[in-house]
Amino acid sequence: MSNHANRPTGWQLEQNASQAYERYLVPPIFAPRADQLVETAGIREGDRVLDVACGTGVVARRVASRVGTSGSVVGLDINDGMLAVAEETAADSNPSIEWRQGDAVDLPFPEEAFDVVCCQQALQFFDDPGAVVEEMDRVLTAGGRVALSVWRPLDYQPAYVILADALERHVGDEAGAMMRSPFPDWNGEELRTLVQDAGFDDVSVTIDIGSVRYPSATEFVRREAASSPLAEPIAGVDRAVRDELVHDVAEALHRYTDDDGIVSPLESYLVAATR
Ligand SMILES: C[S@@+](CC[C@H](N)C(=O)[O-])C[C@H]1O[C@@H](n2cnc3c(N)ncnc32)[C@H](O)[C@@H]1O
């Protein structure tokens, strides 16, 4: 995506969406949950680990610090922009991380190539999630482990209900749908069945109830929008429309506002299983 840093009007996107994702969303949202996922996966020194749909690589970076130089880490994503930020961010990683462009539904690895597969917040974006979990099963060694995380449905994420509704009203249907897309209507039993049907045993599904914080409603809207696939169209709305959007979000988030800004519950499922 192009850089809008010098555009006088609009949202003043100072970087592309992948950089914004790493800067704005990874520290408050994805990094703490990456630690949790790595813990759930039970990663040990020497493990060969694949991070599917690695994005800008936060899970892979956490994994690298655990497996040591006797292990290995590969991060795979379909999006070159995310991989470019991943590579730059992990330039000093030891062991180094291998970054691969590819589609999760057709993993470019032989059978039994890994001891652990992790996938943080991406299952909901795959056209055929069941087929991807089967691919995870194929590339794992016997006794290998998989650890996945997926947000719970939108009803459990009050700040994103508000943001998606406001984006729909002020920017359009596509922007509203985009902000709802990370939150699939899956329940825990459906996730369990999905993983079992792909051939995994000992499936555990747990609910994590966390939170997300931003210094203000304005920053919530600005950072989420800048890091999204619709960063450019959202950045391009008129200042008056943007002000109304922020005003509506701030008003609706009133009961989640405190001296440090805004805070909202953020709930996810963590799924672990053995091959
Ligand atoms: C919300 S991000 C999560 C990224 C990363 N796992 C993290 O925790 O920050 C979802 C990622 O899924 C990737 N993705 C979507 N469809 C994919 C596919 N079919 N194959 C591989 N990656 C895919 C996107 O490019 C994006 O980087």
Short mmCIF file of C-alpha atoms and ligand atoms in Angstrom, two decimals:
data_model
loop_
_atom_site.label_atom_id
_atom_site.label_comp_id
_atom_site.label_asym_id
_atom_site.label_seq_id
_atom_site.Cartn_x
_atom_site.Cartn_y
_atom_site.Cartn_z
CA MET A 1 0.00 0.00 0.00
CA SER A 2 1.21 3.49 -0.72
CA ASN A 3 2.36 5.89 1.94
CA HIS A 4 0.06 8.81 2.67
CA ALA A 5 2.42 10.60 5.03
CA ASN A 6 2.43 13.81 3.06
CA ARG A 7 -1.25 13.98 2.22
CA PRO A 8 -2.70 17.13 3.78
CA THR A 9 -6.18 15.74 4.39
CA GLY A 10 -7.41 12.27 5.26
CA TRP A 11 -6.23 10.05 8.03
CA GLN A 12 -2.49 10.76 7.79
CA LEU A 13 -1.41 7.16 7.36
CA GLU A 14 2.26 7.37 8.12
CA GLN A 15 3.15 3.86 7.04
CA ASN A 16 1.73 0.89 5.22
CA ALA A 17 -0.84 -1.44 6.80
CA SER A 18 1.68 -4.21 7.63
CA GLN A 19 3.97 -1.77 9.43
CA ALA A 20 0.99 -0.28 11.23
CA TYR A 21 -0.14 -3.78 12.25
CA GLU A 22 3.27 -4.50 13.80
CA ARG A 23 3.46 -1.12 15.48
CA TYR A 24 -0.08 -0.63 16.72
CA LEU A 25 -1.77 -4.03 17.04
CA VAL A 26 1.05 -6.42 17.91
CA PRO A 27 2.14 -4.84 21.24
CA PRO A 28 -1.30 -4.52 22.88
CA ILE A 29 -3.12 -7.43 21.25
CA PHE A 30 -1.02 -10.09 19.53
CA ALA A 31 2.23 -10.16 21.56
CA PRO A 32 0.70 -11.07 24.95
CA ARG A 33 -1.44 -13.73 23.30
CA ALA A 34 1.57 -15.10 21.40
CA ASP A 35 3.22 -15.82 24.76
CA GLN A 36 0.08 -17.65 25.80
CA LEU A 37 -0.08 -19.66 22.57
CA VAL A 38 3.56 -20.69 22.83
CA GLU A 39 2.89 -21.79 26.41
CA THR A 40 -0.17 -23.77 25.28
CA ALA A 41 1.87 -25.45 22.53
CA GLY A 42 4.41 -26.60 25.13
CA ILE A 43 7.34 -25.59 22.94
CA ARG A 44 10.67 -27.08 24.05
CA GLU A 45 14.29 -26.65 23.15
CA GLY A 46 15.09 -28.45 19.91
CA ASP A 47 11.52 -28.39 18.52
CA ARG A 48 10.98 -27.80 14.80
CA VAL A 49 8.10 -25.32 14.69
CA LEU A 50 5.89 -23.94 11.93
CA ASP A 51 3.94 -20.70 12.46
CA VAL A 52 1.07 -20.78 9.94
CA ALA A 53 -0.21 -17.37 8.76
CA CYS A 54 2.59 -15.77 10.74
CA GLY A 55 1.74 -12.18 9.78
CA THR A 56 4.55 -9.93 10.97
CA GLY A 57 5.97 -12.88 12.92
CA VAL A 58 5.27 -12.29 16.60
CA VAL A 59 4.58 -15.96 17.37
CA ALA A 60 7.63 -17.12 15.39
CA ARG A 61 9.83 -14.67 17.33
CA ARG A 62 8.54 -15.97 20.65
CA VAL A 63 9.09 -19.55 19.46
CA ALA A 64 12.67 -18.83 18.39
CA SER A 65 13.64 -17.75 21.88
CA ARG A 66 12.31 -21.09 23.21
CA VAL A 67 13.63 -23.67 20.72
CA GLY A 68 17.24 -22.48 20.87
CA THR A 69 19.83 -23.20 18.21
CA SER A 70 19.07 -26.93 18.23
CA GLY A 71 15.53 -26.17 17.03
CA SER A 72 14.14 -24.37 14.00
CA VAL A 73 11.34 -21.96 13.18
CA VAL A 74 9.53 -21.33 9.91
CA GLY A 75 6.92 -18.59 9.48
CA LEU A 76 4.54 -18.87 6.52
CA ASP A 77 2.10 -16.26 5.27
CA ILE A 78 0.30 -15.50 2.03
CA ASN A 79 0.97 -11.75 2.25
CA ASP A 80 4.36 -10.46 1.10
CA GLY A 81 3.90 -7.16 2.94
CA MET A 82 3.45 -8.93 6.28
CA LEU A 83 6.47 -11.15 5.54
CA ALA A 84 8.66 -8.14 4.69
CA VAL A 85 7.93 -6.62 8.12
CA ALA A 86 8.44 -10.04 9.76
CA GLU A 87 11.86 -10.41 8.18
CA GLU A 88 12.95 -6.90 9.10
CA THR A 89 11.68 -7.17 12.69
CA ALA A 90 13.38 -10.53 13.31
CA ALA A 91 16.65 -9.70 11.56
CA ASP A 92 18.67 -10.36 14.73
CA SER A 93 16.83 -13.51 15.80
CA ASN A 94 19.01 -16.40 16.94
CA PRO A 95 18.18 -18.99 15.72
CA SER A 96 17.25 -17.21 12.53
CA ILE A 97 13.69 -17.65 11.32
CA GLU A 98 12.90 -18.87 7.81
CA TRP A 99 10.10 -16.84 6.19
CA ARG A 100 8.05 -18.51 3.45
CA GLN A 101 5.36 -17.09 1.24
CA GLY A 102 2.55 -19.57 0.63
CA ASP A 103 -1.06 -20.58 1.11
CA ALA A 104 -1.89 -22.41 4.33
CA VAL A 105 -4.20 -24.76 2.45
CA ASP A 106 -1.25 -26.13 0.49
CA LEU A 107 1.73 -26.04 2.85
CA PRO A 108 5.00 -26.26 0.91
CA PHE A 109 6.56 -28.81 3.27
CA PRO A 110 6.91 -32.60 3.26
CA GLU A 111 5.05 -34.90 5.67
CA GLU A 112 6.25 -35.01 9.28
CA ALA A 113 8.54 -31.98 8.88
CA PHE A 114 7.58 -30.33 12.20
CA ASP A 115 7.12 -31.14 15.90
CA VAL A 116 4.74 -28.23 16.54
CA VAL A 117 2.42 -26.09 14.41
CA CYS A 118 1.11 -22.79 15.76
CA CYS A 119 -1.52 -20.57 14.20
CA GLN A 120 -2.59 -17.37 15.93
CA GLN A 121 -5.78 -15.63 14.78
CA ALA A 122 -5.89 -16.78 11.17
CA LEU A 123 -8.16 -19.86 10.95
CA GLN A 124 -11.15 -17.54 10.51
CA PHE A 125 -9.65 -16.06 7.34
CA PHE A 126 -9.11 -19.33 5.46
CA ASP A 127 -11.60 -20.33 2.75
CA ASP A 128 -11.50 -23.94 3.97
CA PRO A 129 -10.31 -24.02 7.61
CA GLY A 130 -10.81 -27.81 7.82
CA ALA A 131 -8.49 -28.38 4.87
CA VAL A 132 -5.84 -26.17 6.50
CA VAL A 133 -6.01 -28.12 9.77
CA GLU A 134 -5.60 -31.33 7.72
CA GLU A 135 -2.49 -29.79 6.18
CA MET A 136 -1.19 -29.01 9.69
CA ASP A 137 -1.76 -32.67 10.56
CA ARG A 138 0.12 -33.82 7.45
CA VAL A 139 3.27 -31.79 8.15
CA LEU A 140 3.41 -32.83 11.83
CA THR A 141 5.38 -35.77 13.12
CA ALA A 142 3.52 -38.51 15.05
CA GLY A 143 2.90 -37.15 18.54
CA GLY A 144 3.35 -33.60 17.26
CA ARG A 145 1.28 -30.76 18.71
CA VAL A 146 -0.90 -28.06 17.23
CA ALA A 147 -1.90 -24.84 19.02
CA LEU A 148 -4.47 -22.48 17.49
CA SER A 149 -6.20 -19.34 18.64
CA VAL A 150 -9.34 -17.72 17.28
CA TRP A 151 -11.38 -14.78 18.60
CA ARG A 152 -14.77 -15.63 20.03
CA PRO A 153 -17.82 -14.23 18.16
CA LEU A 154 -18.32 -10.49 17.90
CA ASP A 155 -20.88 -10.44 20.74
CA TYR A 156 -18.01 -11.02 23.18
CA GLN A 157 -15.95 -8.06 21.88
CA PRO A 158 -17.87 -4.88 22.79
CA ALA A 159 -15.38 -2.34 21.42
CA TYR A 160 -15.37 -4.03 18.01
CA VAL A 161 -19.16 -4.18 17.84
CA ILE A 162 -19.10 -0.41 18.28
CA LEU A 163 -16.26 0.18 15.83
CA ALA A 164 -17.72 -2.09 13.12
CA ASP A 165 -21.16 -0.46 13.39
CA ALA A 166 -19.66 3.03 13.22
CA LEU A 167 -17.48 2.12 10.23
CA GLU A 168 -20.52 0.72 8.45
CA ARG A 169 -22.52 3.89 9.08
CA HIS A 170 -19.81 6.39 8.21
CA VAL A 171 -17.55 4.62 5.69
CA GLY A 172 -19.66 1.83 4.19
CA ASP A 173 -20.74 -1.81 4.31
CA GLU A 174 -17.34 -3.12 3.25
CA ALA A 175 -15.55 -1.33 6.09
CA GLY A 176 -18.09 -2.67 8.63
CA ALA A 177 -17.78 -6.21 7.28
CA MET A 178 -13.98 -5.98 7.36
CA MET A 179 -13.97 -5.03 11.06
CA ARG A 180 -16.34 -7.92 11.86
CA SER A 181 -14.39 -10.51 9.85
CA PRO A 182 -11.83 -11.46 12.56
CA PHE A 183 -14.66 -12.67 14.83
CA PRO A 184 -16.22 -15.85 13.42
CA ASP A 185 -19.51 -17.27 14.70
CA TRP A 186 -17.81 -20.46 15.87
CA ASN A 187 -18.37 -21.96 19.29
CA GLY A 188 -15.88 -24.11 21.17
CA GLU A 189 -17.53 -27.40 20.18
CA GLU A 190 -17.40 -26.51 16.51
CA LEU A 191 -13.70 -25.80 16.85
CA ARG A 192 -13.15 -29.09 18.67
CA THR A 193 -14.95 -30.99 15.91
CA LEU A 194 -12.97 -29.18 13.21
CA VAL A 195 -9.67 -30.25 14.77
CA GLN A 196 -10.82 -33.80 15.57
CA ASP A 197 -12.14 -34.29 12.03
CA ALA A 198 -8.71 -33.33 10.69
CA GLY A 199 -7.27 -36.32 12.57
CA PHE A 200 -6.06 -34.83 15.88
CA ASP A 201 -6.48 -36.42 19.34
CA ASP A 202 -6.57 -35.04 22.89
CA VAL A 203 -8.21 -31.82 21.76
CA SER A 204 -8.56 -29.16 24.45
CA VAL A 205 -10.53 -25.95 23.97
CA THR A 206 -10.19 -23.15 26.50
CA ILE A 207 -11.64 -19.66 26.66
CA ASP A 208 -9.36 -16.74 27.34
CA ILE A 209 -10.99 -13.56 28.63
CA GLY A 210 -8.54 -10.73 28.17
CA SER A 211 -8.81 -7.07 27.34
CA VAL A 212 -7.49 -4.47 24.94
CA ARG A 213 -6.53 -0.91 25.78
CA TYR A 214 -5.99 2.24 23.74
CA PRO A 215 -5.04 5.69 25.00
CA SER A 216 -8.26 7.20 23.56
CA ALA A 217 -11.20 6.40 21.33
CA THR A 218 -9.51 8.44 18.59
CA GLU A 219 -6.40 6.28 18.77
CA PHE A 220 -8.53 3.12 18.84
CA VAL A 221 -10.20 4.09 15.57
CA ARG A 222 -7.04 5.47 13.97
CA ARG A 223 -4.76 2.55 14.83
CA GLU A 224 -7.25 -0.19 13.99
CA ALA A 225 -8.12 1.49 10.70
CA ALA A 226 -4.48 2.10 9.74
CA SER A 227 -3.62 -1.56 10.35
CA SER A 228 -6.53 -2.99 8.41
CA PRO A 229 -6.83 -4.23 4.83
CA LEU A 230 -9.06 -1.19 4.16
CA ALA A 231 -6.54 1.29 5.49
CA GLU A 232 -6.53 3.42 2.35
CA PRO A 233 -10.30 3.86 1.81
CA ILE A 234 -10.82 4.55 5.50
CA ALA A 235 -7.95 7.03 5.51
CA GLY A 236 -9.50 8.74 2.51
CA VAL A 237 -12.79 9.78 4.15
CA ASP A 238 -13.43 13.48 4.69
CA ARG A 239 -12.29 15.01 7.94
CA ALA A 240 -15.91 15.82 8.94
CA VAL A 241 -16.95 12.18 8.43
CA ARG A 242 -13.94 10.97 10.37
CA ASP A 243 -14.73 13.33 13.23
CA GLU A 244 -18.29 12.00 13.38
CA LEU A 245 -17.01 8.43 13.30
CA VAL A 246 -14.66 9.07 16.22
CA HIS A 247 -17.33 11.00 18.10
CA ASP A 248 -19.81 8.11 17.75
CA VAL A 249 -17.23 5.55 18.85
CA ALA A 250 -16.16 7.65 21.84
CA GLU A 251 -19.76 8.15 22.92
CA ALA A 252 -20.64 4.47 22.58
CA LEU A 253 -17.49 3.48 24.49
CA HIS A 254 -18.38 5.77 27.38
CA ARG A 255 -18.82 2.90 29.85
CA TYR A 256 -15.41 1.50 28.83
CA THR A 257 -13.59 4.81 29.33
CA ASP A 258 -11.27 5.51 32.28
CA ASP A 259 -8.30 7.71 33.19
CA ASP A 260 -6.00 5.68 30.92
CA GLY A 261 -8.20 5.82 27.83
CA ILE A 262 -10.51 3.04 26.66
CA VAL A 263 -10.51 -0.61 27.63
CA SER A 264 -12.66 -3.44 26.37
CA PRO A 265 -13.00 -7.17 26.97
CA LEU A 266 -11.42 -9.28 24.21
CA GLU A 267 -12.15 -13.00 24.27
CA SER A 268 -10.62 -15.87 22.36
CA TYR A 269 -10.54 -19.65 22.10
CA LEU A 270 -7.26 -21.50 22.52
CA VAL A 271 -7.20 -24.95 20.97
CA ALA A 272 -4.46 -27.51 21.56
CA ALA A 273 -4.25 -31.05 20.21
CA THR A 274 -1.88 -33.91 19.50
CA ARG A 275 -1.35 -35.77 16.27
C1 LIG B 1 -4.79 -11.37 11.98
S1 LIG B 1 -3.38 -11.81 11.08
C2 LIG B 1 -2.54 -12.83 12.27
C3 LIG B 1 -1.06 -12.84 12.01
C4 LIG B 1 -0.20 -13.48 13.07
N1 LIG B 1 -0.53 -14.89 13.24
C5 LIG B 1 -0.24 -12.75 14.38
O1 LIG B 1 -0.56 -13.35 15.40
O2 LIG B 1 0.06 -11.53 14.40
C6 LIG B 1 -3.96 -13.00 9.90
C7 LIG B 1 -2.89 -13.43 8.91
O3 LIG B 1 -3.39 -14.52 8.10
C8 LIG B 1 -2.76 -14.42 6.85
N2 LIG B 1 -3.48 -15.28 5.90
C9 LIG B 1 -4.77 -15.16 5.51
N3 LIG B 1 -5.09 -16.14 4.64
C10 LIG B 1 -3.99 -16.92 4.50
C11 LIG B 1 -3.72 -18.11 3.77
N4 LIG B 1 -4.63 -18.69 2.99
N5 LIG B 1 -2.49 -18.65 3.86
C12 LIG B 1 -1.53 -18.07 4.64
N6 LIG B 1 -1.74 -16.94 5.36
C13 LIG B 1 -2.96 -16.39 5.30
C14 LIG B 1 -2.83 -12.94 6.54
O4 LIG B 1 -1.95 -12.56 5.51
C15 LIG B 1 -2.45 -12.36 7.92
O5 LIG B 1 -1.07 -12.15 8.01
#
